[in-house]
Amino acid sequence: MQRLPTGETVITPRNFKLLEELEHSEKGLGDMSISYGLVDGSDIFMGEWNGGILGPHGTQHDSRFYELRISIPADYPAIPPKVRFVSRINMNCVDPKTGEIIYSKVPATRNWNRNMGMEQILISLRVEMASDANRRLRQPMEGSTFRKVGGA
């Protein structure tokens, strides 16, 4: 959403917003401790994304790389994407069975607005890793993953 000098509000369409985010990520702009990109570069609907977070220094997550899956709903950016950890992680804002983030416990999704994007969610999750509630939690064996929803 953008406000013009005339006072009018322009709402950015979903695919324009996603193309902007893809370009931002591919150019390596922003926080270098996170990454995100399309699962399939030929997906014209840009519905499925991979995400990655490098664990913060001085925590149980230090030097670990966490893989995530991000599913973009049709109403994006009016509503946040669905985010699920593929890499197994122990955090108070992540469902321990599915790896899905708990929206009400992640500041970026709890306070979501259409000007936010995937980068803000990944940064918010990284900040949560370093929080007092999560920084010292014992973590699963590195390399372990959550089971796929409805799958093996």
PDB file of C-alpha atoms in Angstrom:
ATOM      1  CA  MET A   1       0.000   0.000   0.000  1.00  0.00           C
ATOM      2  CA  GLN A   2       1.323   3.392  -0.948  1.00  0.00           C
ATOM      3  CA  ARG A   3       0.027   6.905  -0.316  1.00  0.00           C
ATOM      4  CA  LEU A   4       0.408   9.338  -3.215  1.00  0.00           C
ATOM      5  CA  PRO A   5       1.163  13.059  -2.739  1.00  0.00           C
ATOM      6  CA  THR A   6      -2.471  13.725  -3.672  1.00  0.00           C
ATOM      7  CA  GLY A   7      -3.557  11.742  -0.606  1.00  0.00           C
ATOM      8  CA  GLU A   8      -4.836   8.775  -2.614  1.00  0.00           C
ATOM      9  CA  THR A   9      -3.982   5.274  -1.438  1.00  0.00           C
ATOM     10  CA  VAL A  10      -2.716   2.736  -3.966  1.00  0.00           C
ATOM     11  CA  ILE A  11      -2.905  -0.951  -3.058  1.00  0.00           C
ATOM     12  CA  THR A  12      -0.109  -3.032  -4.598  1.00  0.00           C
ATOM     13  CA  PRO A  13      -1.460  -6.220  -6.247  1.00  0.00           C
ATOM     14  CA  ARG A  14      -0.303  -9.603  -4.909  1.00  0.00           C
ATOM     15  CA  ASN A  15       1.983 -10.550  -7.802  1.00  0.00           C
ATOM     16  CA  PHE A  16       3.618  -7.109  -7.929  1.00  0.00           C
ATOM     17  CA  LYS A  17       4.381  -7.391  -4.215  1.00  0.00           C
ATOM     18  CA  LEU A  18       5.791 -10.913  -4.683  1.00  0.00           C
ATOM     19  CA  LEU A  19       7.933  -9.853  -7.660  1.00  0.00           C
ATOM     20  CA  GLU A  20       9.297  -7.007  -5.546  1.00  0.00           C
ATOM     21  CA  GLU A  21      10.148  -9.437  -2.723  1.00  0.00           C
ATOM     22  CA  LEU A  22      11.752 -11.902  -5.151  1.00  0.00           C
ATOM     23  CA  GLU A  23      13.926  -9.178  -6.668  1.00  0.00           C
ATOM     24  CA  HIS A  24      14.912  -7.954  -3.193  1.00  0.00           C
ATOM     25  CA  SER A  25      15.965 -11.458  -2.191  1.00  0.00           C
ATOM     26  CA  GLU A  26      17.773 -12.313  -5.428  1.00  0.00           C
ATOM     27  CA  LYS A  27      19.829  -9.112  -5.293  1.00  0.00           C
ATOM     28  CA  GLY A  28      20.952  -9.964  -1.755  1.00  0.00           C
ATOM     29  CA  LEU A  29      19.444  -6.826  -0.265  1.00  0.00           C
ATOM     30  CA  GLY A  30      18.450  -6.790   3.388  1.00  0.00           C
ATOM     31  CA  ASP A  31      19.402  -9.070   6.272  1.00  0.00           C
ATOM     32  CA  MET A  32      22.034 -11.607   5.170  1.00  0.00           C
ATOM     33  CA  SER A  33      21.215 -14.044   8.004  1.00  0.00           C
ATOM     34  CA  ILE A  34      17.968 -14.972   6.237  1.00  0.00           C
ATOM     35  CA  SER A  35      17.113 -16.061   2.708  1.00  0.00           C
ATOM     36  CA  TYR A  36      14.004 -16.767   0.667  1.00  0.00           C
ATOM     37  CA  GLY A  37      13.169 -17.635  -2.919  1.00  0.00           C
ATOM     38  CA  LEU A  38      10.726 -19.497  -5.132  1.00  0.00           C
ATOM     39  CA  VAL A  39      10.565 -23.283  -4.923  1.00  0.00           C
ATOM     40  CA  ASP A  40       9.902 -23.379  -8.677  1.00  0.00           C
ATOM     41  CA  GLY A  41      11.110 -20.448 -10.783  1.00  0.00           C
ATOM     42  CA  SER A  42       8.508 -21.242 -13.448  1.00  0.00           C
ATOM     43  CA  ASP A  43       5.581 -20.912 -10.992  1.00  0.00           C
ATOM     44  CA  ILE A  44       3.753 -17.868 -12.400  1.00  0.00           C
ATOM     45  CA  PHE A  45       1.518 -17.710  -9.313  1.00  0.00           C
ATOM     46  CA  MET A  46       4.568 -17.589  -6.995  1.00  0.00           C
ATOM     47  CA  GLY A  47       2.741 -19.673  -4.400  1.00  0.00           C
ATOM     48  CA  GLU A  48       5.484 -21.754  -2.784  1.00  0.00           C
ATOM     49  CA  TRP A  49       8.734 -20.366  -1.397  1.00  0.00           C
ATOM     50  CA  ASN A  50      11.726 -21.762   0.473  1.00  0.00           C
ATOM     51  CA  GLY A  51      13.103 -19.803   3.382  1.00  0.00           C
ATOM     52  CA  GLY A  52      16.238 -20.078   5.452  1.00  0.00           C
ATOM     53  CA  ILE A  53      17.432 -18.681   8.770  1.00  0.00           C
ATOM     54  CA  LEU A  54      20.967 -18.806  10.124  1.00  0.00           C
ATOM     55  CA  GLY A  55      20.739 -19.287  13.893  1.00  0.00           C
ATOM     56  CA  PRO A  56      21.833 -16.331  16.026  1.00  0.00           C
ATOM     57  CA  HIS A  57      25.241 -16.360  17.714  1.00  0.00           C
ATOM     58  CA  GLY A  58      25.358 -17.145  21.436  1.00  0.00           C
ATOM     59  CA  THR A  59      22.231 -19.310  21.416  1.00  0.00           C
ATOM     60  CA  GLN A  60      21.443 -23.016  21.070  1.00  0.00           C
ATOM     61  CA  HIS A  61      20.754 -22.145  17.404  1.00  0.00           C
ATOM     62  CA  ASP A  62      24.294 -20.815  16.796  1.00  0.00           C
ATOM     63  CA  SER A  63      25.760 -21.983  13.441  1.00  0.00           C
ATOM     64  CA  ARG A  64      22.626 -23.937  12.515  1.00  0.00           C
ATOM     65  CA  PHE A  65      20.774 -23.310   9.279  1.00  0.00           C
ATOM     66  CA  TYR A  66      17.009 -23.784   9.445  1.00  0.00           C
ATOM     67  CA  GLU A  67      14.965 -24.505   6.329  1.00  0.00           C
ATOM     68  CA  LEU A  68      11.371 -23.257   6.088  1.00  0.00           C
ATOM     69  CA  ARG A  69       8.512 -23.530   3.604  1.00  0.00           C
ATOM     70  CA  ILE A  70       6.382 -20.458   2.911  1.00  0.00           C
ATOM     71  CA  SER A  71       2.969 -20.778   1.227  1.00  0.00           C
ATOM     72  CA  ILE A  72       1.469 -17.603  -0.189  1.00  0.00           C
ATOM     73  CA  PRO A  73      -2.337 -17.322   0.068  1.00  0.00           C
ATOM     74  CA  ALA A  74      -4.472 -15.717  -2.640  1.00  0.00           C
ATOM     75  CA  ASP A  75      -5.231 -12.767  -0.309  1.00  0.00           C
ATOM     76  CA  TYR A  76      -1.543 -11.933   0.283  1.00  0.00           C
ATOM     77  CA  PRO A  77      -0.353  -9.334   1.310  1.00  0.00           C
ATOM     78  CA  ALA A  78      -3.625  -8.554   3.113  1.00  0.00           C
ATOM     79  CA  ILE A  79      -2.994 -11.691   5.194  1.00  0.00           C
ATOM     80  CA  PRO A  80       0.381 -13.223   6.115  1.00  0.00           C
ATOM     81  CA  PRO A  81       1.769 -16.299   4.374  1.00  0.00           C
ATOM     82  CA  LYS A  82       1.660 -19.735   5.971  1.00  0.00           C
ATOM     83  CA  VAL A  83       5.133 -20.507   7.343  1.00  0.00           C
ATOM     84  CA  ARG A  84       6.364 -23.925   8.409  1.00  0.00           C
ATOM     85  CA  PHE A  85       9.792 -25.068   9.555  1.00  0.00           C
ATOM     86  CA  VAL A  86      11.112 -28.030   7.565  1.00  0.00           C
ATOM     87  CA  SER A  87      14.120 -28.317   9.870  1.00  0.00           C
ATOM     88  CA  ARG A  88      13.120 -29.551  13.294  1.00  0.00           C
ATOM     89  CA  ILE A  89      13.328 -26.803  15.915  1.00  0.00           C
ATOM     90  CA  ASN A  90      12.231 -26.347  19.512  1.00  0.00           C
ATOM     91  CA  MET A  91      10.705 -22.863  20.015  1.00  0.00           C
ATOM     92  CA  ASN A  92       7.665 -21.632  21.904  1.00  0.00           C
ATOM     93  CA  CYS A  93       6.233 -20.074  18.709  1.00  0.00           C
ATOM     94  CA  VAL A  94       6.449 -23.269  16.615  1.00  0.00           C
ATOM     95  CA  ASP A  95       4.022 -26.206  16.713  1.00  0.00           C
ATOM     96  CA  PRO A  96       6.169 -29.154  17.927  1.00  0.00           C
ATOM     97  CA  LYS A  97       4.289 -31.672  15.740  1.00  0.00           C
ATOM     98  CA  THR A  98       3.998 -29.841  12.401  1.00  0.00           C
ATOM     99  CA  GLY A  99       6.661 -27.119  12.470  1.00  0.00           C
ATOM    100  CA  GLU A 100       4.052 -24.477  11.644  1.00  0.00           C
ATOM    101  CA  ILE A 101       4.597 -21.116  13.278  1.00  0.00           C
ATOM    102  CA  ILE A 102       2.001 -19.999  15.816  1.00  0.00           C
ATOM    103  CA  TYR A 103       0.863 -16.640  14.411  1.00  0.00           C
ATOM    104  CA  SER A 104      -0.152 -15.194  17.771  1.00  0.00           C
ATOM    105  CA  LYS A 105       3.362 -15.752  19.181  1.00  0.00           C
ATOM    106  CA  VAL A 106       5.418 -14.242  16.345  1.00  0.00           C
ATOM    107  CA  PRO A 107       5.447 -10.423  16.425  1.00  0.00           C
ATOM    108  CA  ALA A 108       5.542 -10.027  12.627  1.00  0.00           C
ATOM    109  CA  THR A 109       2.455 -12.198  12.063  1.00  0.00           C
ATOM    110  CA  ARG A 110       0.622 -11.020  15.176  1.00  0.00           C
ATOM    111  CA  ASN A 111       1.003  -7.384  14.032  1.00  0.00           C
ATOM    112  CA  TRP A 112       0.725  -8.103  10.299  1.00  0.00           C
ATOM    113  CA  ASN A 113      -0.092  -5.377   7.794  1.00  0.00           C
ATOM    114  CA  ARG A 114       0.063  -5.417   4.005  1.00  0.00           C
ATOM    115  CA  ASN A 115       3.306  -3.412   3.915  1.00  0.00           C
ATOM    116  CA  MET A 116       5.156  -6.316   5.545  1.00  0.00           C
ATOM    117  CA  GLY A 117       6.578  -9.329   3.763  1.00  0.00           C
ATOM    118  CA  MET A 118       8.404 -12.621   4.087  1.00  0.00           C
ATOM    119  CA  GLU A 119      11.614 -10.906   5.157  1.00  0.00           C
ATOM    120  CA  GLN A 120       9.929  -9.392   8.230  1.00  0.00           C
ATOM    121  CA  ILE A 121       8.564 -12.801   9.259  1.00  0.00           C
ATOM    122  CA  LEU A 122      11.952 -14.512   8.906  1.00  0.00           C
ATOM    123  CA  ILE A 123      13.697 -11.717  10.812  1.00  0.00           C
ATOM    124  CA  SER A 124      11.031 -11.898  13.524  1.00  0.00           C
ATOM    125  CA  LEU A 125      11.574 -15.664  13.861  1.00  0.00           C
ATOM    126  CA  ARG A 126      15.343 -15.139  14.131  1.00  0.00           C
ATOM    127  CA  VAL A 127      14.797 -12.543  16.879  1.00  0.00           C
ATOM    128  CA  GLU A 128      12.548 -15.059  18.678  1.00  0.00           C
ATOM    129  CA  MET A 129      15.383 -17.628  18.520  1.00  0.00           C
ATOM    130  CA  ALA A 130      17.518 -15.215  20.550  1.00  0.00           C
ATOM    131  CA  SER A 131      14.762 -14.331  23.036  1.00  0.00           C
ATOM    132  CA  ASP A 132      15.050 -15.359  26.684  1.00  0.00           C
ATOM    133  CA  ALA A 133      12.239 -17.882  26.171  1.00  0.00           C
ATOM    134  CA  ASN A 134      14.021 -19.695  23.304  1.00  0.00           C
ATOM    135  CA  ARG A 135      17.768 -19.056  23.335  1.00  0.00           C
ATOM    136  CA  ARG A 136      18.628 -21.878  25.756  1.00  0.00           C
ATOM    137  CA  LEU A 137      16.016 -24.464  24.779  1.00  0.00           C
ATOM    138  CA  ARG A 138      17.536 -27.836  23.954  1.00  0.00           C
ATOM    139  CA  GLN A 139      17.341 -28.428  20.199  1.00  0.00           C
ATOM    140  CA  PRO A 140      16.695 -31.598  18.200  1.00  0.00           C
ATOM    141  CA  MET A 141      19.569 -33.302  16.474  1.00  0.00           C
ATOM    142  CA  GLU A 142      20.896 -31.156  13.631  1.00  0.00           C
ATOM    143  CA  GLY A 143      19.585 -32.299  10.256  1.00  0.00           C
ATOM    144  CA  SER A 144      16.321 -33.727  11.600  1.00  0.00           C
ATOM    145  CA  THR A 145      13.113 -32.569   9.931  1.00  0.00           C
ATOM    146  CA  PHE A 146       9.394 -32.345  10.608  1.00  0.00           C
ATOM    147  CA  ARG A 147       7.271 -34.898   8.810  1.00  0.00           C
ATOM    148  CA  LYS A 148       5.474 -33.566   5.776  1.00  0.00           C
ATOM    149  CA  VAL A 149       1.858 -32.682   6.440  1.00  0.00           C
ATOM    150  CA  GLY A 150      -0.257 -35.641   5.339  1.00  0.00           C
ATOM    151  CA  GLY A 151       2.835 -37.550   4.276  1.00  0.00           C
ATOM    152  CA  ALA A 152       5.635 -39.834   5.360  1.00  0.00           C
TER     153      ALA A 152
END
